[in-house]
mmCIF file of C-alpha atoms in Angstrom:
data_model
loop_
_atom_site.group_PDB
_atom_site.id
_atom_site.type_symbol
_atom_site.label_atom_id
_atom_site.label_comp_id
_atom_site.label_asym_id
_atom_site.label_seq_id
_atom_site.Cartn_x
_atom_site.Cartn_y
_atom_site.Cartn_z
ATOM 1 C CA MET A 9 -31.316 -23.069 -66.920
ATOM 2 C CA LYS A 10 -33.484 -23.331 -63.749
ATOM 3 C CA LEU A 11 -29.778 -23.813 -61.861
ATOM 4 C CA ARG A 12 -28.402 -20.968 -63.180
ATOM 5 C CA ASN A 13 -31.549 -19.069 -61.941
ATOM 6 C CA ILE A 14 -31.673 -19.824 -58.858
ATOM 7 C CA LEU A 15 -27.704 -19.351 -58.214
ATOM 8 C CA SER A 16 -28.268 -15.569 -59.780
ATOM 9 C CA VAL A 17 -31.454 -15.493 -56.825
ATOM 10 C CA PHE A 18 -29.021 -16.674 -54.295
ATOM 11 C CA CYS A 19 -26.595 -14.130 -54.898
ATOM 12 C CA PHE A 20 -28.713 -11.370 -55.301
ATOM 13 C CA LEU A 21 -30.070 -11.670 -52.086
ATOM 14 C CA ALA A 22 -26.931 -12.782 -50.774
ATOM 15 C CA ALA A 23 -25.291 -9.144 -51.605
ATOM 16 C CA MET A 24 -28.356 -7.147 -50.168
ATOM 17 C CA ALA A 25 -27.811 -9.167 -46.831
ATOM 18 C CA SER A 26 -24.014 -7.608 -46.980
ATOM 19 C CA CYS A 27 -24.751 -4.394 -47.952
ATOM 20 C CA SER A 28 -27.812 -4.215 -44.951
ATOM 21 C CA MET A 29 -24.967 -5.348 -42.847
ATOM 22 C CA GLU A 30 -22.414 -2.668 -44.090
ATOM 23 C CA ASP A 31 -24.858 0.328 -43.571
ATOM 24 C CA ASP A 32 -25.689 -1.186 -40.560
ATOM 25 C CA THR A 33 -21.959 -1.332 -39.589
ATOM 26 C CA MET A 34 -21.405 2.253 -40.655
ATOM 27 C CA MET A 35 -24.714 3.359 -39.297
ATOM 28 C CA ASN A 36 -23.507 1.978 -35.499
ATOM 29 C CA ASP A 37 -19.714 3.361 -36.097
ATOM 30 C CA ALA A 38 -21.099 6.662 -37.057
ATOM 31 C CA SER A 39 -23.478 6.906 -33.723
ATOM 32 C CA LYS A 40 -20.680 6.159 -31.755
ATOM 33 C CA GLU A 41 -18.759 8.517 -33.182
ATOM 34 C CA PHE A 42 -21.622 11.591 -32.779
ATOM 35 C CA GLU A 43 -22.226 9.861 -29.010
ATOM 36 C CA ALA A 44 -18.423 10.542 -28.514
ATOM 37 C CA SER A 45 -18.460 13.878 -30.092
ATOM 38 C CA VAL A 46 -21.625 14.538 -27.898
ATOM 39 C CA ASN A 47 -19.995 13.427 -24.690
ATOM 40 C CA ALA A 48 -16.844 15.563 -25.643
ATOM 41 C CA ASP A 49 -18.965 18.889 -25.781
ATOM 42 C CA LYS A 50 -20.116 17.967 -22.090
ATOM 43 C CA GLU A 51 -18.638 19.023 -18.986
ATOM 44 C CA ALA A 52 -17.458 16.811 -16.058
ATOM 45 C CA TYR A 53 -16.345 17.205 -12.567
ATOM 46 C CA LEU A 54 -13.924 14.719 -11.438
ATOM 47 C CA ALA A 55 -14.380 14.375 -7.434
ATOM 48 C CA PHE A 56 -12.583 11.912 -5.089
ATOM 49 C CA GLY A 57 -12.904 8.877 -2.736
ATOM 50 C CA MET A 58 -10.192 7.854 -1.527
ATOM 51 C CA ASN A 59 -10.160 4.397 -0.622
ATOM 52 C CA LEU A 60 -8.398 4.157 2.974
ATOM 53 C CA GLY A 61 -9.502 0.784 4.193
ATOM 54 C CA VAL A 62 -5.952 -0.982 3.020
ATOM 55 C CA MET A 63 -4.241 1.483 5.213
ATOM 56 C CA ASN A 64 -6.345 0.848 8.039
ATOM 57 C CA THR A 65 -5.704 -2.849 9.191
ATOM 58 C CA LYS A 66 -5.554 -2.958 13.154
ATOM 59 C CA SER A 67 -2.263 -4.342 13.887
ATOM 60 C CA THR A 68 -1.140 -6.880 16.347
ATOM 61 C CA VAL A 69 -2.869 -4.845 19.138
ATOM 62 C CA LYS A 70 -6.254 -3.795 20.162
ATOM 63 C CA ASP A 71 -8.644 -0.778 19.579
ATOM 64 C CA ASP A 72 -7.410 0.864 23.218
ATOM 65 C CA GLN A 73 -4.249 -0.129 22.530
ATOM 66 C CA VAL A 74 -3.229 0.805 19.247
ATOM 67 C CA GLY A 75 0.730 1.984 19.525
ATOM 68 C CA THR A 76 2.281 5.386 17.567
ATOM 69 C CA ASP A 77 3.628 3.775 14.605
ATOM 70 C CA ASP A 78 0.162 1.975 13.620
ATOM 71 C CA LYS A 79 -1.574 5.707 13.966
ATOM 72 C CA ILE A 80 1.813 7.105 12.173
ATOM 73 C CA ASP A 81 1.121 4.791 9.046
ATOM 74 C CA GLN A 82 -2.965 5.712 8.655
ATOM 75 C CA GLU A 83 -2.232 9.566 8.330
ATOM 76 C CA ILE A 84 -2.491 11.413 4.907
ATOM 77 C CA ASN A 85 -0.215 14.898 5.538
ATOM 78 C CA ASN A 86 0.141 15.476 1.692
ATOM 79 C CA LEU A 87 -1.075 14.755 -1.553
ATOM 80 C CA TRP A 88 -0.382 14.899 -4.807
ATOM 81 C CA ILE A 89 -3.629 14.216 -7.620
ATOM 82 C CA PHE A 90 -3.018 13.503 -11.224
ATOM 83 C CA LEU A 91 -5.750 13.755 -14.255
ATOM 84 C CA LEU A 92 -4.996 11.326 -16.959
ATOM 85 C CA ASP A 93 -5.909 11.005 -20.625
ATOM 86 C CA GLY A 94 -4.555 7.650 -21.232
ATOM 87 C CA GLU A 95 -0.290 7.994 -20.258
ATOM 88 C CA THR A 96 -0.741 12.128 -20.804
ATOM 89 C CA VAL A 97 -1.149 14.402 -17.659
ATOM 90 C CA LEU A 98 -3.729 16.946 -18.083
ATOM 91 C CA ASN A 99 -4.015 17.976 -15.239
ATOM 92 C CA LYS A 100 -2.641 17.933 -11.326
ATOM 93 C CA ALA A 101 -2.719 19.233 -8.345
ATOM 94 C CA TYR A 102 -1.149 19.806 -4.570
ATOM 95 C CA LEU A 103 -2.915 19.246 -1.064
ATOM 96 C CA ALA A 104 -0.688 20.064 1.834
ATOM 97 C CA GLU A 105 -2.432 18.991 4.980
ATOM 98 C CA GLY A 106 -4.554 21.848 5.708
ATOM 99 C CA ASP A 107 -6.291 21.497 3.042
ATOM 100 C CA ILE A 108 -7.545 17.893 3.281
ATOM 101 C CA HIS A 109 -11.026 17.144 4.125
ATOM 102 C CA PHE A 110 -12.747 13.662 3.909
ATOM 103 C CA ASP A 111 -16.181 13.031 5.171
ATOM 104 C CA THR A 112 -17.103 9.941 7.055
ATOM 105 C CA ASN A 113 -16.978 8.309 3.140
ATOM 106 C CA HIS A 114 -13.967 8.915 2.624
ATOM 107 C CA HIS A 115 -14.534 11.515 -0.067
ATOM 108 C CA LEU A 116 -11.979 14.416 -0.442
ATOM 109 C CA TYR A 117 -13.583 18.057 0.465
ATOM 110 C CA LYS A 118 -12.018 21.706 -0.178
ATOM 111 C CA ASP A 119 -13.600 22.603 3.409
ATOM 112 C CA ALA A 120 -13.882 21.052 6.689
ATOM 113 C CA GLU A 121 -17.548 21.489 6.815
ATOM 114 C CA HIS A 122 -17.639 19.114 3.282
ATOM 115 C CA THR A 123 -19.727 21.127 1.085
ATOM 116 C CA THR A 124 -17.629 21.689 -1.865
ATOM 117 C CA PRO A 125 -15.635 18.559 -3.556
ATOM 118 C CA PHE A 126 -12.507 18.945 -4.474
ATOM 119 C CA GLY A 127 -11.685 17.453 -8.280
ATOM 120 C CA PHE A 128 -11.160 18.376 -11.562
ATOM 121 C CA LEU A 129 -13.422 19.700 -14.572
ATOM 122 C CA THR A 130 -12.730 18.287 -17.566
ATOM 123 C CA LYS A 131 -14.990 17.093 -20.825
ATOM 124 C CA LYS A 132 -16.736 13.712 -20.542
ATOM 125 C CA LYS A 133 -14.561 11.400 -22.569
ATOM 126 C CA ASP A 134 -13.444 8.028 -22.282
ATOM 127 C CA ASN A 135 -9.702 6.550 -21.133
ATOM 128 C CA LEU A 136 -9.718 9.297 -18.485
ATOM 129 C CA LYS A 137 -7.638 8.067 -15.593
ATOM 130 C CA LEU A 138 -6.848 9.183 -11.608
ATOM 131 C CA PHE A 139 -3.240 8.100 -9.845
ATOM 132 C CA VAL A 140 -2.586 9.689 -6.036
ATOM 133 C CA ILE A 141 0.992 10.135 -4.397
ATOM 134 C CA ALA A 142 0.752 10.913 -0.643
ATOM 135 C CA ASN A 143 3.051 11.634 2.025
ATOM 136 C CA SER A 144 5.798 12.596 -0.522
ATOM 137 C CA ILE A 145 8.570 14.867 0.131
ATOM 138 C CA TYR A 146 7.374 16.331 -3.354
ATOM 139 C CA THR A 147 5.724 19.506 -2.033
ATOM 140 C CA ALA A 148 3.981 21.907 -4.310
ATOM 141 C CA ASN A 149 5.642 24.039 -7.142
ATOM 142 C CA ASN A 150 8.383 21.171 -7.047
ATOM 143 C CA ALA A 151 10.238 21.613 -10.209
ATOM 144 C CA THR A 152 10.829 17.563 -10.773
ATOM 145 C CA ILE A 153 6.516 16.777 -10.252
ATOM 146 C CA ALA A 154 6.133 20.522 -12.859
ATOM 147 C CA ALA A 155 8.107 17.759 -15.534
ATOM 148 C CA CYS A 156 6.226 14.869 -15.618
ATOM 149 C CA THR A 157 3.894 14.858 -18.303
ATOM 150 C CA THR A 158 3.424 10.881 -18.614
ATOM 151 C CA LEU A 159 2.241 8.462 -16.196
ATOM 152 C CA SER A 160 5.948 6.637 -16.994
ATOM 153 C CA GLY A 161 7.122 9.383 -15.818
ATOM 154 C CA ILE A 162 5.625 10.210 -12.337
ATOM 155 C CA LYS A 163 6.316 6.923 -11.914
ATOM 156 C CA ALA A 164 9.919 7.234 -12.325
ATOM 157 C CA LEU A 165 10.095 9.625 -9.590
ATOM 158 C CA SER A 166 12.570 8.383 -6.702
ATOM 159 C CA LEU A 167 11.359 7.764 -3.249
ATOM 160 C CA GLY A 168 14.351 8.072 -0.311
ATOM 161 C CA ALA A 169 15.014 7.977 2.939
ATOM 162 C CA ASP A 170 12.307 11.215 3.934
ATOM 163 C CA ASP A 171 9.596 9.595 2.115
ATOM 164 C CA LEU A 172 10.137 6.270 3.925
ATOM 165 C CA ASN A 173 9.745 8.406 7.228
ATOM 166 C CA ALA A 174 6.840 9.774 6.254
ATOM 167 C CA CYS A 175 5.047 6.763 5.348
ATOM 168 C CA VAL A 176 4.934 7.319 1.429
ATOM 169 C CA LYS A 177 1.607 5.932 0.058
ATOM 170 C CA VAL A 178 0.773 5.330 -3.620
ATOM 171 C CA SER A 179 -2.238 4.447 -5.903
ATOM 172 C CA ASP A 180 -3.652 2.065 -7.873
ATOM 173 C CA VAL A 181 -4.309 3.874 -11.287
ATOM 174 C CA ALA A 182 -8.446 4.329 -11.393
ATOM 175 C CA ASN A 183 -9.755 4.527 -14.266
ATOM 176 C CA VAL A 184 -12.706 7.144 -14.618
ATOM 177 C CA VAL A 185 -16.252 4.957 -15.173
ATOM 178 C CA TRP A 186 -18.859 6.768 -15.816
ATOM 179 C CA GLY A 187 -21.581 4.951 -15.480
ATOM 180 C CA ASP A 188 -24.961 7.087 -15.544
ATOM 181 C CA TYR A 189 -23.376 10.573 -15.057
ATOM 182 C CA PRO A 190 -24.678 11.897 -17.852
ATOM 183 C CA GLY A 191 -22.240 15.260 -18.022
ATOM 184 C CA TYR A 192 -23.593 18.997 -18.762
ATOM 185 C CA GLU A 193 -23.127 21.703 -20.499
ATOM 186 C CA LYS A 194 -21.775 23.635 -17.491
ATOM 187 C CA ILE A 195 -20.569 22.503 -14.470
ATOM 188 C CA ASN A 196 -19.862 26.119 -12.656
ATOM 189 C CA GLY A 197 -22.643 28.695 -11.942
ATOM 190 C CA ALA A 198 -22.348 32.224 -12.623
ATOM 191 C CA ASP A 199 -20.335 32.703 -10.001
ATOM 192 C CA GLY A 200 -17.851 29.678 -10.478
ATOM 193 C CA ALA A 201 -19.850 27.890 -7.564
ATOM 194 C CA LEU A 202 -20.670 24.140 -8.744
ATOM 195 C CA GLN A 203 -23.985 23.787 -9.587
ATOM 196 C CA GLN A 204 -24.109 19.830 -10.483
ATOM 197 C CA GLU A 205 -23.397 17.040 -9.491
ATOM 198 C CA PRO A 206 -19.438 15.715 -9.933
ATOM 199 C CA CYS A 207 -19.159 11.926 -10.954
ATOM 200 C CA TRP A 208 -16.998 10.332 -8.015
ATOM 201 C CA VAL A 209 -14.152 8.237 -8.624
ATOM 202 C CA ASP A 210 -12.541 6.200 -5.813
ATOM 203 C CA VAL A 211 -8.613 5.815 -5.716
ATOM 204 C CA THR A 212 -7.182 3.201 -3.480
ATOM 205 C CA LEU A 213 -3.946 4.221 -1.830
ATOM 206 C CA LYS A 214 -1.402 1.160 -0.553
ATOM 207 C CA GLN A 215 1.653 1.630 1.523
ATOM 208 C CA ALA A 216 4.809 1.825 -0.586
ATOM 209 C CA TYR A 217 7.017 0.268 2.159
ATOM 210 C CA ALA A 218 6.671 -2.589 4.942
ATOM 211 C CA ARG A 219 6.683 -2.387 8.488
ATOM 212 C CA VAL A 220 8.644 -4.192 10.936
ATOM 213 C CA GLY A 221 8.410 -4.284 14.581
ATOM 214 C CA LEU A 222 10.351 -6.628 17.219
ATOM 215 C CA LYS A 223 7.145 -8.151 19.476
ATOM 216 C CA SER A 224 8.284 -10.541 21.626
ATOM 217 C CA PHE A 225 11.369 -11.770 23.250
ATOM 218 C CA VAL A 226 10.242 -14.738 25.268
ATOM 219 C CA VAL A 227 13.434 -17.269 27.744
ATOM 220 C CA LYS A 228 11.917 -20.284 28.180
ATOM 221 C CA LYS A 229 14.005 -23.362 30.646
ATOM 222 C CA GLY A 230 15.120 -25.904 28.397
ATOM 223 C CA GLN A 231 14.266 -29.861 30.268
ATOM 224 C CA ASP A 232 17.930 -29.966 30.660
ATOM 225 C CA LEU A 233 18.805 -26.895 32.324
ATOM 226 C CA LYS A 234 20.466 -28.166 35.335
ATOM 227 C CA ASP A 235 21.482 -24.582 36.694
ATOM 228 C CA ASP A 236 19.676 -21.338 36.742
ATOM 229 C CA ILE A 237 21.292 -18.501 35.139
ATOM 230 C CA ASN A 238 20.945 -14.922 33.597
ATOM 231 C CA VAL A 239 20.015 -13.826 30.161
ATOM 232 C CA THR A 240 19.846 -10.512 28.401
ATOM 233 C CA LEU A 241 19.043 -9.364 25.636
ATOM 234 C CA LEU A 242 21.533 -6.861 24.476
ATOM 235 C CA ASP A 243 20.527 -5.464 21.125
ATOM 236 C CA ALA A 244 18.477 -5.510 18.599
ATOM 237 C CA THR A 245 18.526 -4.344 14.912
ATOM 238 C CA LEU A 246 17.022 -4.910 11.745
ATOM 239 C CA SER A 247 19.838 -5.597 8.638
ATOM 240 C CA ASN A 248 19.614 -4.627 4.618
ATOM 241 C CA GLN A 249 16.814 -1.570 4.876
ATOM 242 C CA ASN A 250 16.034 -0.643 1.108
ATOM 243 C CA MET A 251 16.188 3.020 1.660
ATOM 244 C CA ALA A 252 15.523 3.810 -1.958
ATOM 245 C CA TRP A 253 12.507 3.384 -4.689
ATOM 246 C CA SER A 254 10.761 4.723 -7.361
ATOM 247 C CA VAL A 255 6.415 5.794 -7.317
ATOM 248 C CA GLY A 256 6.588 3.134 -9.911
ATOM 249 C CA GLY A 257 7.660 0.442 -7.922
ATOM 250 C CA THR A 258 11.786 0.050 -8.650
ATOM 251 C CA GLY A 259 14.851 0.595 -7.139
ATOM 252 C CA LYS A 260 17.310 -0.197 -4.082
ATOM 253 C CA ASN A 261 20.018 1.541 -1.933
ATOM 254 C CA ILE A 262 20.887 -1.405 1.352
ATOM 255 C CA SER A 263 21.603 0.353 4.147
ATOM 256 C CA GLU A 264 23.536 -0.592 7.020
ATOM 257 C CA ASN A 265 21.777 -1.538 10.421
ATOM 258 C CA THR A 266 19.366 0.691 11.967
ATOM 259 C CA PRO A 267 19.126 2.074 14.568
ATOM 260 C CA SER A 268 18.280 -0.624 18.447
ATOM 261 C CA TYR A 269 15.054 -1.437 18.627
ATOM 262 C CA LEU A 270 15.472 -1.610 22.331
ATOM 263 C CA ALA A 271 14.915 1.257 24.476
ATOM 264 C CA GLN A 272 18.126 3.321 25.889
ATOM 265 C CA GLY A 273 18.841 2.830 29.617
ATOM 266 C CA ALA A 274 15.712 0.007 30.155
ATOM 267 C CA SER A 275 17.221 -3.340 30.782
ATOM 268 C CA TYR A 276 15.560 -6.602 29.051
ATOM 269 C CA THR A 277 17.183 -9.354 31.247
ATOM 270 C CA CYS A 278 16.056 -12.230 33.821
ATOM 271 C CA ASN A 279 17.507 -15.215 35.787
ATOM 272 C CA THR A 280 15.853 -18.728 34.448
ATOM 273 C CA ALA A 281 14.911 -19.121 38.649
ATOM 274 C CA SER A 282 11.981 -16.344 37.628
ATOM 275 C CA ILE A 283 10.514 -18.162 34.684
ATOM 276 C CA ILE A 284 7.541 -20.811 36.380
ATOM 277 C CA ASP A 285 5.881 -22.088 33.326
ATOM 278 C CA ASP A 286 6.090 -23.823 29.851
ATOM 279 C CA GLU A 287 4.608 -20.282 28.388
ATOM 280 C CA GLY A 288 8.665 -18.965 29.351
ATOM 281 C CA LEU A 289 8.797 -14.637 30.425
ATOM 282 C CA ASN A 290 8.813 -11.663 28.034
ATOM 283 C CA LEU A 291 12.031 -9.605 28.605
ATOM 284 C CA ILE A 292 10.020 -7.079 26.519
ATOM 285 C CA SER A 293 7.380 -5.131 28.007
ATOM 286 C CA GLY A 294 5.465 -1.919 25.962
ATOM 287 C CA GLU A 295 6.069 -1.010 22.459
ATOM 288 C CA LEU A 296 9.053 -0.467 20.784
ATOM 289 C CA ALA A 297 10.212 1.268 18.169
ATOM 290 C CA ALA A 298 9.323 -0.574 14.712
ATOM 291 C CA TYR A 299 11.454 0.454 11.574
ATOM 292 C CA LYS A 300 10.227 1.141 7.846
ATOM 293 C CA THR A 301 11.854 -0.416 4.493
ATOM 294 C CA PHE A 302 10.883 -0.208 1.191
ATOM 295 C CA GLN A 303 10.626 -3.632 -0.419
ATOM 296 C CA ASN A 304 13.560 -5.953 -0.554
ATOM 297 C CA GLU A 305 13.817 -8.759 -2.865
ATOM 298 C CA THR A 306 17.421 -8.965 -3.294
ATOM 299 C CA GLU A 307 20.662 -11.031 -2.573
ATOM 300 C CA THR A 308 21.014 -9.438 0.728
ATOM 301 C CA PRO A 309 17.623 -9.817 2.416
ATOM 302 C CA VAL A 310 16.622 -7.721 5.046
ATOM 303 C CA GLY A 311 17.196 -9.448 8.604
ATOM 304 C CA ILE A 312 16.877 -9.219 12.426
ATOM 305 C CA ASN A 313 19.950 -9.154 14.094
ATOM 306 C CA LEU A 314 19.793 -9.741 17.522
ATOM 307 C CA LYS A 315 23.051 -9.613 20.412
ATOM 308 C CA TYR A 316 22.714 -12.173 23.521
ATOM 309 C CA GLN A 317 24.140 -12.730 26.745
ATOM 310 C CA ILE A 318 23.728 -16.348 28.406
ATOM 311 C CA GLY A 319 25.575 -16.498 31.582
ATOM 312 C CA VAL A 320 29.271 -14.564 30.781
ATOM 313 C CA ASN A 321 28.665 -15.942 26.727
ATOM 314 C CA ILE A 322 27.891 -13.268 24.571
ATOM 315 C CA TYR A 323 26.428 -13.957 21.142
ATOM 316 C CA GLU A 324 24.968 -12.080 17.698
ATOM 317 C CA LYS A 325 22.976 -14.436 15.008
ATOM 318 C CA THR A 326 20.995 -12.789 12.171
ATOM 319 C CA TYR A 327 17.603 -14.015 11.004
ATOM 320 C CA SER A 328 16.426 -13.542 7.672
ATOM 321 C CA ILE A 329 13.062 -12.327 7.279
ATOM 322 C CA LYS A 330 10.254 -14.205 5.062
ATOM 323 C CA THR A 331 7.191 -13.828 3.366
ATOM 324 C CA PRO A 332 4.420 -16.554 2.275
ATOM 325 C CA ILE A 333 4.539 -16.646 -1.370
ATOM 326 C CA ASP A 334 2.360 -19.272 -2.782
ATOM 327 C CA THR A 335 2.970 -22.137 -0.957
ATOM 328 C CA GLU A 336 6.816 -21.895 0.429
ATOM 329 C CA PHE A 337 8.243 -19.119 2.305
ATOM 330 C CA GLN A 338 11.156 -16.728 0.443
ATOM 331 C CA GLU A 339 13.763 -14.273 2.055
ATOM 332 C CA LYS A 340 11.851 -11.323 0.730
ATOM 333 C CA VAL A 341 9.975 -8.417 2.463
ATOM 334 C CA LEU A 342 7.344 -6.492 0.510
ATOM 335 C CA ALA A 343 5.761 -3.492 0.529
ATOM 336 C CA GLY A 344 2.170 -3.596 1.949
ATOM 337 C CA ASN A 345 3.215 -5.319 5.108
ATOM 338 C CA ILE A 346 3.446 -5.878 8.591
ATOM 339 C CA TYR A 347 6.137 -7.580 9.895
ATOM 340 C CA GLN A 348 5.824 -8.703 13.324
ATOM 341 C CA LEU A 349 8.613 -11.055 14.903
ATOM 342 C CA ASN A 350 8.435 -13.298 17.995
ATOM 343 C CA VAL A 351 11.305 -14.445 19.241
ATOM 344 C CA ILE A 352 11.714 -17.999 21.243
ATOM 345 C CA MET A 353 15.042 -18.769 23.256
ATOM 346 C CA THR A 354 14.834 -22.214 24.732
ATOM 347 C CA VAL A 355 17.932 -22.140 27.581
ATOM 348 C CA ALA A 356 19.720 -25.674 27.854
ATOM 349 C CA ASP A 357 23.303 -25.363 29.544
ATOM 350 C CA ARG A 358 25.611 -22.257 28.483
ATOM 351 C CA GLU A 359 23.328 -22.871 25.499
ATOM 352 C CA ALA A 360 20.116 -21.741 23.500
ATOM 353 C CA ASP A 361 17.933 -22.442 20.801
ATOM 354 C CA VAL A 362 16.615 -19.338 19.341
ATOM 355 C CA VAL A 363 13.301 -19.219 17.032
ATOM 356 C CA VAL A 364 12.218 -15.955 15.510
ATOM 357 C CA SER A 365 8.683 -16.204 13.921
ATOM 358 C CA CYS A 366 7.828 -14.015 11.583
ATOM 359 C CA TYR A 367 4.092 -12.775 11.375
ATOM 360 C CA THR A 368 3.410 -11.120 8.605
ATOM 361 C CA GLU A 369 -0.259 -8.701 8.446
ATOM 362 C CA ASP A 370 -1.541 -7.412 4.930
ATOM 363 C CA TRP A 371 -2.862 -3.790 5.570
ATOM 364 C CA LYS A 372 -5.906 -4.646 4.342
ATOM 365 C CA GLU A 373 -9.685 -3.682 4.843
ATOM 366 C CA GLY A 374 -11.515 -3.465 7.731
ATOM 367 C CA GLY A 375 -11.258 -6.599 10.424
ATOM 368 C CA ALA A 376 -10.128 -6.829 14.187
ATOM 369 C CA LEU A 377 -7.093 -8.598 15.752
ATOM 370 C CA ASP A 378 -8.809 -12.430 15.817
ATOM 371 C CA GLU A 379 -9.615 -11.672 12.003
ATOM 372 C CA ILE A 380 -6.562 -11.407 10.651
ATOM 373 C CA VAL A 381 -4.952 -14.146 9.329
ATOM 374 C CA LEU A 382 -1.099 -14.634 10.593
ATOM 375 C CA LYS A 383 0.962 -16.586 8.543
ATOM 376 C CA PRO A 384 4.216 -17.089 10.443
ATOM 377 C CA SER A 385 7.751 -17.822 9.183
ATOM 378 C CA ASN A 386 10.049 -19.509 11.069
ATOM 379 C CA ASN A 387 13.335 -18.996 10.717
#
């Protein structure tokens, strides 16, 4: 009898505790729903801080010798900015070059005086995101862009040679994190001017392509070279550029060879008699053209085609470009890298040993030349 009473009391207490937990859960859920409802009625102004650091890596030159291509890589000439609710496009805006005004913190403003931040007026709600495309050929009122109602539709947009030449850039999807931003009953004043602080959201832009440059062509004397001889670099081109891509990062259209790296009318020749030390003689002086390619991981990898003459003999060879991935070098060219090619030719009697070293650099934030880790890939 006592045991049955004890069990009854225990069951009663357990039932009371269960009801209390259910009540707490219901209260928590109700509290969250109430908070979401209140926030949904509040206005917010989403402004943009563009993280440009990944595009500002100094290349293989010092600050006072920044090449033309380095400057072009860092320019922003137009912007498409998308406001998303999950996967759905809520709003979009196109900014031409004259409408883009960054302050020293890379905050985007409507005016050159940096008084009015550019942004979207929206409700304060969860799951908002931002997505940006820069330097594309999709200009204002573009019908293809206008038809995009989802993030997947935006990512399906094709990119081609004109986008490549314009140094197209694509952002990560940036989640809006409200933090302590309270939201407001009214963002704009009676005159329509912004009267409350915006919520700044950082968006990281990344290069959608790789740049491949020919940095040097060094001629060295081999130990068994008996007689001095003329050496001439006749041509250097890039093969298997990928000229088609998408905003989402897929696609291919493998091209023929690029135009020559070498400047028209310039001479790239020497006689081995002029080589006086073990460092050899670089036939390339000054800045050569660099070529861009979308990512190429296909069975036809990007390569450097070299045509050179030793004495009366002419040789043509192609060397594939490799990227260090994990612990190995793979025949791939990946977006967001600068590839610098350095050729060393060691001349023996009527023959030559040619080594192409490919140094890859990420377009990563900050850092001077001597702080960048160079990863050689020898072919």
